[in-house]
C-alpha positions as a Python dict, from the first residue, in 0.01 Angstrom:
ca = {
    (1, 'M'): (0, 0, 0),
    (2, 'T'): (-282, 166, -162),
    (3, 'L'): (-528, 89, -440),
    (4, 'A'): (-355, 340, -668),
    (5, 'E'): (6, 187, -660),
    (6, 'P'): (108, -50, -885),
    (7, 'R'): (72, -420, -874),
    (8, 'P'): (200, -723, -1039),
    (9, 'A'): (-31, -822, -1330),
    (10, 'P'): (-260, -1137, -1274),
    (11, 'A'): (-261, -1425, -1487),
    (12, 'P'): (-496, -1401, -1786),
    (13, 'V'): (-830, -1509, -1720),
    (14, 'A'): (-1055, -1685, -1975),
    (15, 'D'): (-1325, -1492, -2158),
    (16, 'L'): (-1603, -1763, -2197),
    (17, 'G'): (-1789, -1534, -2428),
    (18, 'A'): (-1473, -1455, -2683),
    (19, 'G'): (-1602, -1437, -3029),
    (20, 'N'): (-1990, -1352, -2933),
    (21, 'G'): (-1897, -975, -3036),
    (22, 'P'): (-1959, -704, -3109),
    (23, 'E'): (-1628, -677, -3225),
    (24, 'W'): (-1528, -375, -2990),
    (25, 'I'): (-1621, -580, -2709),
    (26, 'D'): (-1404, -865, -2791),
    (27, 'R'): (-1112, -653, -2879),
    (28, 'W'): (-1166, -467, -2557),
    (29, 'L'): (-1176, -801, -2335),
    (30, 'A'): (-872, -955, -2530),
    (31, 'D'): (-669, -658, -2419),
    (32, 'H'): (-792, -568, -2079),
    (33, 'A'): (-937, -881, -1929),
    (34, 'G'): (-645, -904, -1712),
    (35, 'D'): (-712, -539, -1598),
    (36, 'V'): (-1074, -631, -1468),
    (37, 'V'): (-893, -903, -1254),
    (38, 'A'): (-636, -673, -1121),
    (39, 'W'): (-894, -421, -1035),
    (40, 'R'): (-1085, -683, -849),
    (41, 'R'): (-805, -780, -668),
    (42, 'A'): (-675, -449, -550),
    (43, 'V'): (-1034, -376, -429),
    (44, 'H'): (-1043, -701, -255),
    (45, 'A'): (-708, -634, -89),
    (46, 'R'): (-799, -310, 56),
    (47, 'P'): (-1154, -337, 134),
    (48, 'E'): (-1369, -64, 305),
    (49, 'L'): (-1672, -51, 506),
    (50, 'A'): (-1994, 133, 426),
    (51, 'R'): (-1942, 505, 352),
    (52, 'R'): (-1557, 472, 401),
    (53, 'E'): (-1504, 361, 35),
    (54, 'H'): (-1254, 645, -33),
    (55, 'E'): (-966, 443, -189),
    (56, 'T'): (-1207, 240, -406),
    (57, 'T'): (-1393, 557, -516),
    (58, 'R'): (-1065, 733, -617),
    (59, 'L'): (-950, 393, -819),
    (60, 'C'): (-1268, 440, -1008),
    (61, 'A'): (-1258, 789, -1042),
    (62, 'E'): (-908, 787, -1168),
    (63, 'T'): (-937, 488, -1391),
    (64, 'L'): (-1243, 636, -1576),
    (65, 'A'): (-1080, 991, -1602),
    (66, 'A'): (-755, 806, -1746),
    (67, 'A'): (-994, 680, -2032),
    (68, 'G'): (-1115, 1045, -2103),
    (69, 'L'): (-1449, 1023, -1912),
    (70, 'Q'): (-1568, 1269, -1649),
    (71, 'P'): (-1691, 1100, -1343),
    (72, 'R'): (-1874, 1283, -1082),
    (73, 'L'): (-1796, 1249, -725),
    (74, 'L'): (-2103, 1186, -500),
    (75, 'P'): (-2090, 1365, -145),
    (76, 'G'): (-1927, 1108, 90),
    (77, 'T'): (-1816, 820, -141),
    (78, 'G'): (-1933, 663, -473),
    (79, 'L'): (-1951, 828, -806),
    (80, 'V'): (-2160, 839, -1126),
    (81, 'C'): (-2009, 853, -1475),
    (82, 'D'): (-2194, 908, -1801),
    (83, 'I'): (-2108, 748, -2139),
    (84, 'G'): (-2225, 869, -2483),
    (85, 'E'): (-2534, 1089, -2571),
    (86, 'G'): (-2888, 1056, -2648),
    (87, 'P'): (-3220, 1109, -2555),
    (88, 'R'): (-3247, 773, -2373),
    (89, 'T'): (-3028, 705, -2033),
    (90, 'V'): (-2973, 340, -1916),
    (91, 'A'): (-2768, 291, -1583),
    (92, 'L'): (-2550, -5, -1479),
    (93, 'R'): (-2501, -25, -1063),
    (94, 'A'): (-2211, -173, -881),
    (95, 'D'): (-2193, -148, -492),
    (96, 'M'): (-1860, -100, -344),
    (97, 'D'): (-1849, -147, 41),
    (98, 'A'): (-1716, -468, 222),
    (99, 'L'): (-1817, -651, 544),
    (100, 'P'): (-1713, -628, 875),
    (101, 'L'): (-1559, -1015, 875),
    (102, 'T'): (-1221, -1128, 882),
    (103, 'E'): (-1128, -1336, 564),
    (104, 'Q'): (-1020, -1682, 598),
    (105, 'T'): (-887, -1758, 245),
    (106, 'D'): (-541, -1831, 106),
    (107, 'A'): (-580, -1602, -157),
    (108, 'S'): (-266, -1395, -270),
    (109, 'Y'): (-480, -1095, -276),
    (110, 'S'): (-671, -1152, 58),
    (111, 'S'): (-768, -870, 274),
    (112, 'Q'): (-477, -661, 412),
    (113, 'V'): (-739, -472, 652),
    (114, 'P'): (-807, -656, 985),
    (115, 'G'): (-1205, -730, 1031),
    (116, 'V'): (-1277, -621, 703),
    (117, 'A'): (-1336, -820, 395),
    (118, 'H'): (-1525, -845, 67),
    (119, 'M'): (-1703, -1158, 129),
    (120, 'C'): (-2001, -1059, -77),
    (121, 'G'): (-1869, -988, -393),
    (122, 'H'): (-1867, -617, -429),
    (123, 'D'): (-1506, -609, -538),
    (124, 'A'): (-1610, -800, -834),
    (125, 'H'): (-1909, -564, -897),
    (126, 'T'): (-1689, -282, -906),
    (127, 'A'): (-1442, -417, -1120),
    (128, 'M'): (-1702, -562, -1364),
    (129, 'L'): (-1871, -195, -1401),
    (130, 'L'): (-1529, -41, -1451),
    (131, 'G'): (-1490, -298, -1729),
    (132, 'A'): (-1818, -246, -1887),
    (133, 'G'): (-1788, 122, -1886),
    (134, 'L'): (-1437, 162, -2033),
    (135, 'A'): (-1566, -128, -2303),
    (136, 'L'): (-1869, 91, -2393),
    (137, 'A'): (-1648, 384, -2395),
    (138, 'S'): (-1443, 210, -2684),
    (139, 'A'): (-1745, 160, -2899),
    (140, 'P'): (-1749, 332, -3230),
    (141, 'S'): (-2090, 469, -3127),
    (142, 'L'): (-2359, 415, -2872),
    (143, 'P'): (-2732, 433, -2909),
    (144, 'G'): (-2780, 659, -2619),
    (145, 'R'): (-2640, 734, -2286),
    (146, 'V'): (-2511, 486, -2020),
    (147, 'R'): (-2461, 584, -1667),
    (148, 'L'): (-2226, 390, -1433),
    (149, 'V'): (-2342, 436, -1085),
    (150, 'F'): (-2065, 328, -822),
    (151, 'Q'): (-2265, 290, -500),
    (152, 'P'): (-2156, 310, -134),
    (153, 'A'): (-2329, 152, 156),
    (154, 'E'): (-2525, -144, 38),
    (155, 'E'): (-2439, -346, 338),
    (156, 'V'): (-2613, -92, 568),
    (157, 'Q'): (-2975, -17, 601),
    (158, 'P'): (-3167, 158, 466),
    (159, 'G'): (-2879, 160, 212),
    (160, 'G'): (-2659, 393, 7),
    (161, 'A'): (-2874, 359, -303),
    (162, 'L'): (-3092, 647, -111),
    (163, 'D'): (-2768, 838, -109),
    (164, 'V'): (-2720, 789, -469),
    (165, 'I'): (-3085, 902, -562),
    (166, 'A'): (-3071, 1212, -325),
    (167, 'A'): (-2769, 1323, -519),
    (168, 'D'): (-2965, 1301, -820),
    (169, 'G'): (-2786, 993, -962),
    (170, 'L'): (-3071, 839, -1123),
    (171, 'A'): (-3210, 1156, -1266),
    (172, 'G'): (-3294, 1102, -1624),
    (173, 'V'): (-3232, 733, -1630),
    (174, 'D'): (-3495, 539, -1806),
    (175, 'R'): (-3394, 198, -1678),
    (176, 'I'): (-3132, 45, -1442),
    (177, 'F'): (-2952, -308, -1425),
    (178, 'A'): (-2718, -475, -1178),
    (179, 'L'): (-2551, -791, -1128),
    (180, 'H'): (-2494, -997, -795),
    (181, 'C'): (-2247, -1281, -728),
    (182, 'D'): (-2406, -1605, -688),
    (183, 'P'): (-2198, -1897, -551),
    (184, 'R'): (-2507, -2160, -645),
    (185, 'L'): (-2443, -2079, -1025),
    (186, 'E'): (-2182, -2193, -1226),
    (187, 'V'): (-1944, -1951, -1409),
    (188, 'G'): (-2115, -1869, -1733),
    (189, 'K'): (-2467, -1865, -1602),
    (190, 'V'): (-2687, -1557, -1486),
    (191, 'G'): (-3016, -1612, -1311),
    (192, 'T'): (-3304, -1400, -1391),
    (193, 'R'): (-3667, -1376, -1302),
    (194, 'T'): (-3945, -1161, -1344),
    (195, 'G'): (-4098, -1019, -1014),
    (196, 'A'): (-3931, -1009, -686),
    (197, 'I'): (-3583, -1164, -666),
    (198, 'T'): (-3521, -1041, -305),
    (199, 'S'): (-3726, -959, 15),
    (200, 'A'): (-3775, -639, 200),
    (201, 'C'): (-3602, -645, 518),
    (202, 'D'): (-3666, -460, 847),
    (203, 'M'): (-3464, -435, 1183),
    (204, 'L'): (-3653, -469, 1500),
    (205, 'E'): (-3495, -348, 1848),
    (206, 'L'): (-3709, -378, 2157),
    (207, 'R'): (-3584, -236, 2483),
    (208, 'L'): (-3774, -347, 2797),
    (209, 'T'): (-3731, -183, 3137),
    (210, 'S'): (-3848, -317, 3488),
    (211, 'P'): (-3799, -215, 3848),
    (212, 'G'): (-3599, -523, 3906),
    (213, 'G'): (-3599, -736, 4219),
    (214, 'H'): (-3531, -1070, 4372),
    (215, 'T'): (-3628, -1402, 4143),
    (216, 'S'): (-3796, -1542, 4481),
    (217, 'R'): (-4069, -1242, 4461),
    (218, 'P'): (-4164, -1203, 4083),
    (219, 'H'): (-4496, -1097, 4204),
    (220, 'L'): (-4359, -784, 4361),
    (221, 'T'): (-4198, -654, 4036),
    (222, 'A'): (-4231, -695, 3647),
    (223, 'D'): (-4044, -1005, 3548),
    (224, 'L'): (-3845, -878, 3250),
    (225, 'V'): (-3701, -1212, 3134),
    (226, 'H'): (-4030, -1363, 3119),
    (227, 'A'): (-4175, -1080, 2913),
    (228, 'L'): (-3865, -1094, 2672),
    (229, 'G'): (-3950, -1482, 2619),
    (230, 'T'): (-4316, -1384, 2571),
    (231, 'V'): (-4233, -1145, 2272),
    (232, 'I'): (-3951, -1406, 2145),
    (233, 'T'): (-4208, -1671, 2100),
    (234, 'G'): (-4537, -1482, 2082),
    (235, 'L'): (-4451, -1213, 1810),
    (236, 'P'): (-4343, -1452, 1533),
    (237, 'D'): (-4651, -1699, 1619),
    (238, 'L'): (-4916, -1394, 1592),
    (239, 'L'): (-4734, -1272, 1254),
    (240, 'S'): (-4817, -1602, 1104),
    (241, 'R'): (-5178, -1541, 1190),
    (242, 'R'): (-5215, -1188, 1100),
    (243, 'V'): (-5013, -1192, 770),
    (244, 'D'): (-5099, -1367, 459),
    (245, 'P'): (-4875, -1697, 471),
    (246, 'R'): (-4806, -1643, 79),
    (247, 'S'): (-4618, -1333, 155),
    (248, 'G'): (-4326, -1542, 279),
    (249, 'T'): (-4292, -1325, 592),
    (250, 'V'): (-4047, -1427, 848),
    (251, 'L'): (-3944, -1287, 1203),
    (252, 'V'): (-3613, -1437, 1321),
    (253, 'W'): (-3427, -1298, 1634),
    (254, 'G'): (-3086, -1249, 1628),
    (255, 'T'): (-2976, -1117, 1973),
    (256, 'V'): (-3097, -1107, 2311),
    (257, 'Q'): (-2940, -962, 2622),
    (258, 'A'): (-3072, -942, 2989),
    (259, 'G'): (-2926, -969, 3331),
    (260, 'H'): (-2614, -1073, 3502),
    (261, 'A'): (-2720, -1296, 3797),
    (262, 'A'): (-2952, -1572, 3823),
    (263, 'N'): (-3142, -1467, 4145),
    (264, 'A'): (-3197, -1130, 4033),
    (265, 'V'): (-3500, -994, 3810),
    (266, 'P'): (-3284, -782, 3570),
    (267, 'Q'): (-3392, -383, 3525),
    (268, 'Q'): (-3307, -376, 3131),
    (269, 'G'): (-3318, -602, 2828),
    (270, 'V'): (-3282, -583, 2478),
    (271, 'L'): (-3409, -793, 2198),
    (272, 'G'): (-3312, -780, 1839),
    (273, 'G'): (-3394, -922, 1483),
    (274, 'T'): (-3468, -919, 1130),
    (275, 'L'): (-3815, -903, 985),
    (276, 'R'): (-3851, -994, 608),
    (277, 'T'): (-4140, -1024, 376),
    (278, 'A'): (-4160, -1125, 2),
    (279, 'Q'): (-4430, -877, -74),
    (280, 'H'): (-4403, -523, -128),
    (281, 'A'): (-4786, -455, 1),
    (282, 'T'): (-4704, -661, 295),
    (283, 'W'): (-4392, -464, 375),
    (284, 'N'): (-4620, -151, 407),
    (285, 'E'): (-4819, -293, 651),
    (286, 'L'): (-4597, -453, 912),
    (287, 'E'): (-4478, -165, 1102),
    (288, 'P'): (-4820, -83, 1258),
    (289, 'L'): (-4906, -430, 1278),
    (290, 'V'): (-4582, -515, 1488),
    (291, 'R'): (-4628, -234, 1708),
    (292, 'S'): (-4990, -313, 1825),
    (293, 'L'): (-4893, -693, 1875),
    (294, 'V'): (-4608, -623, 2101),
    (295, 'T'): (-4830, -385, 2283),
    (296, 'A'): (-5075, -666, 2337),
    (297, 'L'): (-4818, -923, 2424),
    (298, 'L'): (-4639, -692, 2686),
    (299, 'A'): (-4952, -539, 2836),
    (300, 'P'): (-5008, -805, 3098),
    (301, 'T'): (-4639, -825, 3206),
    (302, 'G'): (-4622, -482, 3347),
    (303, 'V'): (-4295, -419, 3198),
    (304, 'G'): (-4191, -74, 3010),
    (305, 'Y'): (-4071, -82, 2657),
    (306, 'V'): (-3948, 120, 2353),
    (307, 'L'): (-3967, -61, 2005),
    (308, 'E'): (-3762, 79, 1744),
    (309, 'H'): (-3889, -65, 1379),
    (310, 'R'): (-3618, 43, 1132),
    (311, 'R'): (-3766, 18, 793),
    (312, 'G'): (-3494, -130, 598),
    (313, 'V'): (-3501, -208, 195),
    (314, 'P'): (-3801, -290, -26),
    (315, 'P'): (-3810, -610, -234),
    (316, 'V'): (-3627, -598, -541),
    (317, 'V'): (-3894, -656, -813),
    (318, 'N'): (-3790, -703, -1179),
    (319, 'D'): (-4024, -569, -1425),
    (320, 'A'): (-4128, -821, -1705),
    (321, 'V'): (-3909, -606, -1996),
    (322, 'S'): (-3582, -557, -1792),
    (323, 'A'): (-3585, -911, -1670),
    (324, 'D'): (-3622, -1019, -2047),
    (325, 'L'): (-3349, -786, -2154),
    (326, 'L'): (-3117, -868, -1908),
    (327, 'A'): (-3189, -1256, -1972),
    (328, 'C'): (-3119, -1198, -2358),
    (329, 'A'): (-2801, -1008, -2256),
    (330, 'A'): (-2672, -1292, -2088),
    (331, 'E'): (-2743, -1521, -2385),
    (332, 'R'): (-2550, -1269, -2623),
    (333, 'A'): (-2288, -1256, -2358),
    (334, 'A'): (-2221, -1636, -2292),
    (335, 'G'): (-2406, -1812, -2551),
    (336, 'P'): (-2726, -2012, -2573),
    (337, 'G'): (-2831, -2155, -2204),
    (338, 'A'): (-2653, -1881, -2015),
    (339, 'A'): (-2972, -1738, -1877),
    (340, 'V'): (-3140, -1942, -1606),
    (341, 'G'): (-3415, -1939, -1386),
    (342, 'T'): (-3369, -1833, -1016),
    (343, 'E'): (-3586, -1809, -694),
    (344, 'Q'): (-3659, -1533, -483),
    (345, 'S'): (-3443, -1484, -183),
    (346, 'S'): (-3517, -1384, 165),
    (347, 'G'): (-3197, -1163, 160),
    (348, 'G'): (-3234, -798, 134),
    (349, 'E'): (-3087, -563, -144),
    (350, 'D'): (-3096, -190, -171),
    (351, 'F'): (-3134, -197, -522),
    (352, 'G'): (-3507, -199, -473),
    (353, 'W'): (-3486, 164, -395),
    (354, 'Y'): (-3413, 245, -745),
    (355, 'L'): (-3670, 32, -871),
    (356, 'E'): (-3924, 248, -670),
    (357, 'H'): (-3836, 530, -917),
    (358, 'V'): (-3745, 354, -1251),
    (359, 'P'): (-3806, 18, -1410),
    (360, 'G'): (-3518, -241, -1384),
    (361, 'A'): (-3370, -571, -1310),
    (362, 'M'): (-3103, -743, -1090),
    (363, 'G'): (-2958, -1076, -1208),
    (364, 'R'): (-2752, -1341, -1028),
    (365, 'L'): (-2412, -1401, -1164),
    (366, 'G'): (-2261, -1753, -1149),
    (367, 'V'): (-1908, -1724, -974),
    (368, 'W'): (-1900, -2108, -860),
    (369, 'S'): (-1621, -2316, -1075),
    (370, 'G'): (-1816, -2603, -1096),
    (371, 'M'): (-1567, -2821, -868),
    (372, 'G'): (-1579, -2850, -506),
    (373, 'E'): (-1784, -2670, -258),
    (374, 'M'): (-1846, -2281, -274),
    (375, 'S'): (-1865, -2089, 37),
    (376, 'D'): (-2170, -1889, 43),
    (377, 'I'): (-2164, -1520, 58),
    (378, 'H'): (-2104, -1352, 390),
    (379, 'Q'): (-1884, -1628, 497),
    (380, 'P'): (-1525, -1554, 552),
    (381, 'T'): (-1430, -1858, 328),
    (382, 'F'): (-1601, -1707, 28),
    (383, 'D'): (-1416, -1632, -298),
    (384, 'L'): (-1510, -1648, -655),
    (385, 'D'): (-1381, -1815, -997),
    (386, 'E'): (-1262, -1507, -1171),
    (387, 'R'): (-1391, -1626, -1532),
    (388, 'A'): (-1703, -1470, -1440),
    (389, 'L'): (-1581, -1118, -1441),
    (390, 'P'): (-1567, -1102, -1835),
    (391, 'V'): (-1918, -1272, -1832),
    (392, 'G'): (-2035, -976, -1600),
    (393, 'V'): (-1868, -704, -1824),
    (394, 'R'): (-2029, -849, -2118),
    (395, 'T'): (-2348, -889, -1982),
    (396, 'L'): (-2382, -546, -1837),
    (397, 'V'): (-2259, -396, -2179),
    (398, 'H'): (-2524, -623, -2382),
    (399, 'A'): (-2818, -500, -2120),
    (400, 'A'): (-2734, -171, -2198),
    (401, 'L'): (-2717, -173, -2556),
    (402, 'A'): (-3043, -373, -2562),
    (403, 'A'): (-3239, -134, -2349),
    (404, 'L'): (-3110, 160, -2549),
    (405, 'A'): (-3194, 8, -2859),
    (406, 'G'): (-3547, -64, -2734),
}
């Protein structure tokens, strides 16, 4: 089965913003909210990893073209599509890729692809953007141009946002918005904030080499495992004294590999982890600082080493105007009280690359039903309350309208 094949229509989903208008949004969602759910379930059942989102790209392109729009395919996967005309252009972005995880839900639409699953909500992001685009296309008129950005490869660093930018997907855009599913917020709420909402994230990989030898004679070789331990404990400690503690900088090791025999000093070892910071200025300073500290830590050990510091993504920093527009859009979409504050996360998001070029904002869309526990994103049990989908459609539409009007 492919994404393009017919599927049973899902049960209707409640539109929590029904009656908030404009009338054409109410009418479109009354007729098509079930389609948004169906798109989400179709994408969820056929998840695709980063830069392999061929079926998802095809579904989006065919759906938009069937509505009389003219999507432009990006090199590889992903697409952009403009709606309306005018001197101002506002972009709305959704990411499309899934995670290399095995789904553990009982959903009727659970992943049909072994080892691949939409456990971060990108299936919902894709469906909501399709809905927002077709709703906007149904409007009698628009105060400018809206660009839909269906982006590949958010889950890999440095991220598919750079692919979109390289393909001129951001050309002429004045402001950009996005929503991300948040299982900590109840359906009907949208978390917004001015300033950084996510953190920068880099990947570190340190490869050590030693002549090796017998553990009874460590003085005759370079003790590779001891050197690994020196970096494992020493580098986070030194960073805490060399970086402003208010920057929220944290280094956590996720993998260490060395040796096979308890009585042999190994010849090779690998250490890997993530380095995150909440401040953009600190992010720019970290690579040379980390290299100097690793050199100082390993100099007495005698081991050889190669450090690969892979710059990942910058923080997502919402500008004040865009954050306010997004909060107002949430209130218009779901009523008074829909916009709530949210904290900065230490997670990374490549939406930050767009904000290096144009102002914009990302918000957190509540997807928790309000009953029972909600598994966090990137867990194999993650799922969402589909009533969030019309809320997301309405919020994206109102954000675009408000930005164009402003």
